[in-house]
Short mmCIF file of C-alpha atoms in Angstrom, two decimals:
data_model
loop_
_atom_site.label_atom_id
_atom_site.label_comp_id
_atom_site.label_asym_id
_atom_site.label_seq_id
_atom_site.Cartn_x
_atom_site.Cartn_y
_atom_site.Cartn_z
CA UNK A 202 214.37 57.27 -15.01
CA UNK A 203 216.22 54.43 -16.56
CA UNK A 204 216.45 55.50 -20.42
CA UNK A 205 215.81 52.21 -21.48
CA UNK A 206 212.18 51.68 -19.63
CA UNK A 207 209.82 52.22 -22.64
CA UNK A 208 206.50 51.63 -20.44
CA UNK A 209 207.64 54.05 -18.12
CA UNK A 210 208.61 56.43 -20.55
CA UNK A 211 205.07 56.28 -22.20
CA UNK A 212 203.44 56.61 -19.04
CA UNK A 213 205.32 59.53 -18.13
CA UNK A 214 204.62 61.35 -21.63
CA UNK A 215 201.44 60.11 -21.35
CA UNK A 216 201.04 61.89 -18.17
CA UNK A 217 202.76 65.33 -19.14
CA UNK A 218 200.42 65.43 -21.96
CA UNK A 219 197.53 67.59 -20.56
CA UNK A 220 197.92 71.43 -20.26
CA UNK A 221 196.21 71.11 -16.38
CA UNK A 222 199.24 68.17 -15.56
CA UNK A 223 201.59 70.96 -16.91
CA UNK A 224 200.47 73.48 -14.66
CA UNK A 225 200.27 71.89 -11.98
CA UNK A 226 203.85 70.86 -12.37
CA UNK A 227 204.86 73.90 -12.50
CA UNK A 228 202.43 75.22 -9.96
CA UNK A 229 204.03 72.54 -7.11
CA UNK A 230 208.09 73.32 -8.66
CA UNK A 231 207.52 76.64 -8.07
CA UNK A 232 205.78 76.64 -4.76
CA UNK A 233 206.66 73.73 -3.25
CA UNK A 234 204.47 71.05 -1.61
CA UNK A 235 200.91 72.21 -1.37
CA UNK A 236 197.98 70.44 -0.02
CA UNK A 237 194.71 69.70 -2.64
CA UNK A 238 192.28 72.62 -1.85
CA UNK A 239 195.05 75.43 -2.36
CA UNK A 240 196.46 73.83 -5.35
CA UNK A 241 193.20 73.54 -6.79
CA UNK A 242 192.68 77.61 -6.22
CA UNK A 243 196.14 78.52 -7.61
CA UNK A 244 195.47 76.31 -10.57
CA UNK A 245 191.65 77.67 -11.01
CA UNK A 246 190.44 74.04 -11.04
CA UNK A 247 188.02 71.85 -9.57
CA UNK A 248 189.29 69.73 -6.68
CA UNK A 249 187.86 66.52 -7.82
CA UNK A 250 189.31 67.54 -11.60
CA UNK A 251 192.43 67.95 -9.64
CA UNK A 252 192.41 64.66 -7.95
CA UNK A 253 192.21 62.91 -11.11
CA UNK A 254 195.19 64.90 -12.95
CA UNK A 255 197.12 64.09 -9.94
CA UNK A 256 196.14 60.83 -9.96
CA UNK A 257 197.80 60.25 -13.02
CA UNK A 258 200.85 62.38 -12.19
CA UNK A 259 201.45 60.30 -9.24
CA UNK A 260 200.88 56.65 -11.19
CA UNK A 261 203.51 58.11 -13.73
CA UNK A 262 206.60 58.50 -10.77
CA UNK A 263 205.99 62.47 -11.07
CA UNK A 264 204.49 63.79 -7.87
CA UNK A 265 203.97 61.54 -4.95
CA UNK A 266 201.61 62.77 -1.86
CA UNK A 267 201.65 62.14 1.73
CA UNK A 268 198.04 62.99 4.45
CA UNK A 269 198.84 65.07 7.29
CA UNK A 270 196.87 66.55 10.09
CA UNK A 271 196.30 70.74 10.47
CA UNK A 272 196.67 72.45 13.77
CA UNK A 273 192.40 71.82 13.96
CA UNK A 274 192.65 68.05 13.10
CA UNK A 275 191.60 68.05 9.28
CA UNK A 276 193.62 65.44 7.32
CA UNK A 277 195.45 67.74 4.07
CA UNK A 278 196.61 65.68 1.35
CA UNK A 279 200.15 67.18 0.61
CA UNK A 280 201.77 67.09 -3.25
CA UNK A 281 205.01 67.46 -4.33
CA UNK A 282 207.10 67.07 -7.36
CA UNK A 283 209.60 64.05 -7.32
CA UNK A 284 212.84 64.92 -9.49
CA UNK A 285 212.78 63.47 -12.72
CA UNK A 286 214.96 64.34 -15.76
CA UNK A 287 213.21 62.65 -19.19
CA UNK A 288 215.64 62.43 -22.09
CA UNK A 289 213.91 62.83 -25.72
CA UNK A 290 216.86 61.97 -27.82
CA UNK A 291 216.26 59.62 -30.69
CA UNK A 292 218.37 57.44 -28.82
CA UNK A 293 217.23 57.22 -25.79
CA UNK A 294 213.47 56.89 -27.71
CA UNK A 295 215.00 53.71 -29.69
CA UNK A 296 216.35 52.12 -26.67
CA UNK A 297 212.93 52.57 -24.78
CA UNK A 298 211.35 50.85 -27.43
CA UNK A 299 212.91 48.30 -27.11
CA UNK A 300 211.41 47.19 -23.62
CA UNK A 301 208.04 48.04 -24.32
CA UNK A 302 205.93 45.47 -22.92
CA UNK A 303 203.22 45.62 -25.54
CA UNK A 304 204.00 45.38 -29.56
CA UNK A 305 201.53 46.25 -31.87
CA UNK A 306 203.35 44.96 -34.48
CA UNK A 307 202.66 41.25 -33.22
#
């Protein structure tokens, strides 16, 4: 992530900041690529809950997914973490502010 992007920085915090997006980061860096249903049962959530936490993963750069057909023809919607390194220093915070796109001080 470009340091300097302070929408995309907000949307990624934004994203990270739900204990459920947490675990299922963690759940898909430690496991690897997993399809909705099983994710959902390692997690102990519900699949449409799911969906909507990785909706927002996904919109933030974080995970991306790609559909695939099993062995019996059912289409499995696959998730995986996409590397991404998020520095919090106060300058790389200053220089994202910079670029917001929206200032509420005007």
């Amino acid at each position: 992530m470009d340091s300097g992007d302070g929408d995309r920085l907000l949307a990624v915090l934004n994203a990270l900041a739900n204990p459920h997006r947490l675990r299922i980061i963690a759940a898909l860096q430690g496991g690897g690529r997993n399809y909705v249903s099983q994710l959902a049962r390692e997690i102990g959530i519900s699949r449409p809950l799911l969906h909507l936490h990785l909706q927002k993963l996904e919109a933030a750069g974080l995970v991306s997914s790609t559909m695939e057909l099993s062995h019996d023809g059912k289409a499995l919607n696959y998730f995986e973490v996409n590397a991404f390194n998020v520095p919090l220093t106060p300058e790389a915070i200053a220089g994202a502010a910079k670029t917001l796109s929206h200032n509420p001080d005007s």
